[in-house]
XYZ file of C-alpha atoms in Angstrom:
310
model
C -11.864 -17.355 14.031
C -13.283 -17.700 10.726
C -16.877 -16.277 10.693
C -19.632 -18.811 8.843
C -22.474 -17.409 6.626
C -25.568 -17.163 8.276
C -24.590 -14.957 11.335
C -23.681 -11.722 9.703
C -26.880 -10.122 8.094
C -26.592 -8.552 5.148
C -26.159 -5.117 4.952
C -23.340 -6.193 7.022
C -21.775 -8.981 4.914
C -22.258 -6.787 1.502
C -20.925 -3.602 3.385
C -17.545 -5.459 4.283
C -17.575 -7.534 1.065
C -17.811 -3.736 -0.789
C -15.150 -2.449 1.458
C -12.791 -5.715 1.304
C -12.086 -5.565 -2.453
C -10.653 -2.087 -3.163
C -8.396 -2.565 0.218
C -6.960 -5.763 -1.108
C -6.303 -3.848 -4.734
C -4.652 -1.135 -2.837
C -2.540 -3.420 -0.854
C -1.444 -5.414 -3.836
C -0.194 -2.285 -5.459
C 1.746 -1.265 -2.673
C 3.125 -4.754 -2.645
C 4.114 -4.289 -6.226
C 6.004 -1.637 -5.217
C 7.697 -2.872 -1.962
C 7.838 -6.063 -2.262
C 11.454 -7.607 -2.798
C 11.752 -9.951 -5.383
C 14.328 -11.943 -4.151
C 11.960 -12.965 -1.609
C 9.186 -14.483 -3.708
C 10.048 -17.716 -3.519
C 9.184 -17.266 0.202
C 5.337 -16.806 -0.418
C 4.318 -19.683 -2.004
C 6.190 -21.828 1.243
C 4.792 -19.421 3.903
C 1.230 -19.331 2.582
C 1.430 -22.948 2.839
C 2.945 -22.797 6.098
C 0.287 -20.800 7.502
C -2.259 -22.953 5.742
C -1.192 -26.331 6.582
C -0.777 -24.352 10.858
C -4.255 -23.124 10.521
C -5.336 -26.728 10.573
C -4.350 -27.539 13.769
C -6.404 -27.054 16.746
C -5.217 -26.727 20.290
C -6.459 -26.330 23.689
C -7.515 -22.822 25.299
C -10.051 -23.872 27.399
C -12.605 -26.716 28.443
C -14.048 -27.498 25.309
C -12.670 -25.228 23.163
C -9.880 -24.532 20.971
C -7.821 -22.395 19.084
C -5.184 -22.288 16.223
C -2.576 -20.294 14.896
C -3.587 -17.272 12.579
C -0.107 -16.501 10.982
C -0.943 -12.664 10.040
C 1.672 -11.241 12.133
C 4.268 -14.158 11.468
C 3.553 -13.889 7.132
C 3.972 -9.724 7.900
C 7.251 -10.138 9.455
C 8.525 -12.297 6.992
C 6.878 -10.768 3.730
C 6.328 -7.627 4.784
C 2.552 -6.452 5.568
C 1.313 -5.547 1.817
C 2.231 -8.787 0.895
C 1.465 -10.490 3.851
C -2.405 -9.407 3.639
C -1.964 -10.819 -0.272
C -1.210 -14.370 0.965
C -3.779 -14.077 4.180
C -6.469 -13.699 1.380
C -5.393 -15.724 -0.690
C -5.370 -18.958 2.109
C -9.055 -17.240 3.201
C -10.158 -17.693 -0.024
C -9.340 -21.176 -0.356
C -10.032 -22.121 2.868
C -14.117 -20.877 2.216
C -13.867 -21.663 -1.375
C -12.803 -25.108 -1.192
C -12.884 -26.332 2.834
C -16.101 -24.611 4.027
C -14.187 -23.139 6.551
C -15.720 -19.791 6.889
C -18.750 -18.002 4.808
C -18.279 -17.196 1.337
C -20.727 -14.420 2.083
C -18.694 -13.414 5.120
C -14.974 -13.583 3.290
C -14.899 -10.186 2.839
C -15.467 -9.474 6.638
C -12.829 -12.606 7.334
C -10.725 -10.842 4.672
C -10.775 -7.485 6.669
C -10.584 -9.182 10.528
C -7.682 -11.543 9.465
C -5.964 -10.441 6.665
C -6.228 -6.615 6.604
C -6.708 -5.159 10.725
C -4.679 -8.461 11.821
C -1.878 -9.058 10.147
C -1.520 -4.736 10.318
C -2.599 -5.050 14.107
C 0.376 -7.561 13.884
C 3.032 -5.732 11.946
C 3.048 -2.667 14.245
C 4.889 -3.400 17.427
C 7.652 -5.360 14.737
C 8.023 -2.232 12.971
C 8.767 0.068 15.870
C 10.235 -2.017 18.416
C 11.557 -4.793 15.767
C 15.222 -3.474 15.736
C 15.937 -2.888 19.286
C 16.552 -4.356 22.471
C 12.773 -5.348 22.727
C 12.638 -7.365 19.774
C 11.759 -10.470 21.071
C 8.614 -8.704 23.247
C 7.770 -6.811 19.740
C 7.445 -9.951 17.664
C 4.891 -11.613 20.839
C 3.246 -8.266 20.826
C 2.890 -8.483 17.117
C 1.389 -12.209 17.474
C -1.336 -11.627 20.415
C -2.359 -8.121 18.750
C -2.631 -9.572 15.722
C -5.226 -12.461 17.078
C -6.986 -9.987 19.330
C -7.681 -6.779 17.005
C -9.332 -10.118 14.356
C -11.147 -11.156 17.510
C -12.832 -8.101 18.653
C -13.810 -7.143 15.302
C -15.517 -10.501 14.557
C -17.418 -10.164 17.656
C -18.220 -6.365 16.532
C -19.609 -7.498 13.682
C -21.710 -10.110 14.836
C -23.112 -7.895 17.232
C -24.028 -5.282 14.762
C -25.822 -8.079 13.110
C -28.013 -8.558 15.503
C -26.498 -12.033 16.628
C -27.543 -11.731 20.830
C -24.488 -12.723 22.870
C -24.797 -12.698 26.839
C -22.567 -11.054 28.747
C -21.379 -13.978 30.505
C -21.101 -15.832 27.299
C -19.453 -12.668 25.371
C -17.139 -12.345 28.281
C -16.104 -15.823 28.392
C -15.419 -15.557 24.739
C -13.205 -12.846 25.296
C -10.906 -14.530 28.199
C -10.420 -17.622 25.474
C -9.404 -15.605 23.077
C -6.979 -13.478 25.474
C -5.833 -16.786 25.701
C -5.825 -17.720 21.968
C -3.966 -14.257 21.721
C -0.895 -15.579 24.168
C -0.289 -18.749 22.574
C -0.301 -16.869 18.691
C 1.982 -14.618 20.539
C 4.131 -16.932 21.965
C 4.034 -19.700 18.505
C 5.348 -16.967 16.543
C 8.260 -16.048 18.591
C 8.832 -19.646 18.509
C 8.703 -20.184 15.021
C 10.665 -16.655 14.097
C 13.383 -17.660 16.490
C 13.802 -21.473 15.588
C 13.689 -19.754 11.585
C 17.001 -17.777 12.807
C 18.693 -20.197 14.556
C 18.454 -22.394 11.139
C 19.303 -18.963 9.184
C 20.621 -16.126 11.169
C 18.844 -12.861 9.690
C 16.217 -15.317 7.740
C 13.255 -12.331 8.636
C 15.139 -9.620 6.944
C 17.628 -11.633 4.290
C 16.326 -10.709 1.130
C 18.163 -14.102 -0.608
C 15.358 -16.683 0.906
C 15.586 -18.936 -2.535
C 19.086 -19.969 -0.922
C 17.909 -20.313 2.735
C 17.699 -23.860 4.462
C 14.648 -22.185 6.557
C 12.828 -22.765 3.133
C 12.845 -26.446 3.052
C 12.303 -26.771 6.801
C 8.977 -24.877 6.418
C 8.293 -26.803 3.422
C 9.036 -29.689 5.175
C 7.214 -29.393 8.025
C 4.167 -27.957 6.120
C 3.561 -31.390 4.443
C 3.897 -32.829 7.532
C 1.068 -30.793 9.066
C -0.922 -31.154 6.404
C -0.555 -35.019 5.667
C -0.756 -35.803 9.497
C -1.605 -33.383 12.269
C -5.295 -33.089 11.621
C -5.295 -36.400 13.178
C -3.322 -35.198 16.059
C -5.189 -31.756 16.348
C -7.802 -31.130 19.005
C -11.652 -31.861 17.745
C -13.555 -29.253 19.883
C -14.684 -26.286 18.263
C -12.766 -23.142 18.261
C -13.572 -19.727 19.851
C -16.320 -18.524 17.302
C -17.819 -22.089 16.962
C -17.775 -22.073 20.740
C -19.715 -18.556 21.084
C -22.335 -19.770 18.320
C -22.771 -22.651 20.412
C -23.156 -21.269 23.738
C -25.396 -18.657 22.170
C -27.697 -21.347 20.899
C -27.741 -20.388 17.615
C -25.590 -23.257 15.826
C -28.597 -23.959 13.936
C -27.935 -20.806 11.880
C -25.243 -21.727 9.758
C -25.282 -21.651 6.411
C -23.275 -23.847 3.945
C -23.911 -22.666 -0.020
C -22.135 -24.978 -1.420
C -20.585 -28.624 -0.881
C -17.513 -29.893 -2.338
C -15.521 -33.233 -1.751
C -13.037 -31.607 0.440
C -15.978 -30.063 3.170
C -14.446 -29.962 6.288
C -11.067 -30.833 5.651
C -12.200 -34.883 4.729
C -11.993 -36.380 1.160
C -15.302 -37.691 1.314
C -14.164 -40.689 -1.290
C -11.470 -42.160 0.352
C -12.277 -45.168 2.577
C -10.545 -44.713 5.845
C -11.106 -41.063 7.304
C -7.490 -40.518 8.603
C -6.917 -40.657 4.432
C -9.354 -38.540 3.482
C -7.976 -35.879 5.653
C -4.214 -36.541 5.025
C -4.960 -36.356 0.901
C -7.544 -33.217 1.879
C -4.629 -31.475 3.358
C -2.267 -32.467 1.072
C -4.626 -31.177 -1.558
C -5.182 -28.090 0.332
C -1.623 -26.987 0.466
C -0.524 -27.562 -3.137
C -4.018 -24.991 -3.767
C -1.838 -22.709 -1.586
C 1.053 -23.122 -2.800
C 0.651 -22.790 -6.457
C -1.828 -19.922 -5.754
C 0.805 -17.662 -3.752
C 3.293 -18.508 -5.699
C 1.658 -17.210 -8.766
C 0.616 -14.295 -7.072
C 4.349 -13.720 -6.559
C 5.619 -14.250 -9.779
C 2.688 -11.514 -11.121
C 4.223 -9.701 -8.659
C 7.425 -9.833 -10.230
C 6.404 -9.137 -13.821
C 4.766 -6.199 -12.427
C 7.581 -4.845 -10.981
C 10.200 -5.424 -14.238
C 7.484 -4.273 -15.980
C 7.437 -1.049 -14.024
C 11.223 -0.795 -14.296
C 11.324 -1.222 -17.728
C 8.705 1.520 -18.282
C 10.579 4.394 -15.816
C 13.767 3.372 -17.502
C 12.094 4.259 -21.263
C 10.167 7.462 -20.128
């Protein structure tokens, strides 16, 4: 899903890049005001949640895989301002630090995934989220969610200029209908196993005292430390297209660092290197959405303290 550098050109890149900051500012002052604070605790542990999920590939077709996105699941539990804070903020380190996805093209990853999605996501859960269809709402949330990122990543590689048969570009599409069910499905999963540990955890504002907390914790580490070894090697959806497009050759890495690719390039057995890389990878997310949270905080009292003088 992530799009690398060397695909978008740049009048696109810059264009979304432009566009990306100022929509991220605006959403974190909205989440300044929305947000509530007794949930902060809950960013830090979802961002890495999502993080440490995002690493594990699955099967949606011969030779080609997918993964869980997490916009709609972070937007039901954060609340979408919020949400789109934490998508970026796991974007950001994933380009910045894995070289997975462009640095150029974060801005337009920024916008597919962390803006349109996890909004794309959010929607069914806030209409239909109280009612009867709550369970179809949160699925509809997930598969939107995947699909509205999808469809503009392919947009924007096409307006690049990146040529895309239509057997290829429709074969793209059908794995990433398929992509779309399983996010759907995974995050009805995940919502619904987070209830039956907490009943209410999505909308209980008290998530410091919530077992769900240490369960995600929990199982993040897990993830992290040791399903990269269990997770599928094929390429996912976007690798796939590049690929059957013949134009791997185009991507662009700007920078190395020891963690490339999810591997500590150091260590001497590879199923180390990629435990200690993930490891690595989720204490980066952890202590970077938690901070955001606490700022979020101070912002807030901050706030308070300045109506309550005026």
């Amino acid at each position: 899903m992530h799009i690398p550098d060397g695909f978008l050109s740049p009048g696109v890149w810059g264009t979304l890049d432009v566009i990306a900051i100022p929509a991220i500012g605006t959403l974190a002052r909205r989440a300044q005001r929305e947000f509530d604070e007794h949930k902060v605790p809950l960013l830090g542990v979802m961002g890495a949640f999502v993080f440490a999920a995002q690493m594990i590939n699955f099967p949606v077709g011969i030779g080609t895989t997918g993964h869980l996105v997490g916009g709609a699941l972070l937007a039901y539990a954060l609340g979408p301002a919020a949400a789109a804070i934490v998508m970026t903020a796991i974007l950001a380190t994933q380009a910045l630090i894995f070289q997975d996805g462009g640095i150029l093209a974060l801005g337009a990853n920024v916008l597919n995934m962390a803006i349109a999605g996890v909004l794309a996501g959010y929607l069914p859960f806030q209409v239909w989220g109280r009612g009867p269809h709550r369970k179809a709402a949160i699925f509809l949330g997930g598969f939107l969610s995947l699909m509205v990122s999808a469809v503009l990543a392919l947009s924007e590689l096409t307006v690049s200029g990146v040529r895309m048969p239509p057997a290829v570009l429709g074969v793209s599409l059908s794995l990433f209908v398929v992509s779309a069910v399983l996010e759907g499905a995974i995050t009805l999963a995940v919502v619904q196993a987070l209830e039956a540990i907490n009943p209410g955890f999505i909308r209980q504002p008290r998530a410091e005292r919530s077992l769900a907390i240490w369960v995600l914790a929990g199982v993040s580490i897990f993830l992290s430390a040791c399903g990269i070894a269990l997770a599928a090697s094929n390429p996912d959806g976007i690798e796939r297209l590049i690929e059957n497009a013949g134009i791997a050759s185009h991507t662009q890495k700007l920078m190395v660092t020891p963690l490339s690719n999810y591997k500590l390039a150091s260590a001497h057995y590879p199923w180390l290197g990629q435990a200690l890389a993930g490891l690595a990878g989720l204490l980066v997310v952890y202590a970077l959405c938690a901070f955001i949270g606490r700022a979020i905080r101070r912002s807030r009292r901050i706030a308070s303290v300045a109506e309550g003088s005026a």
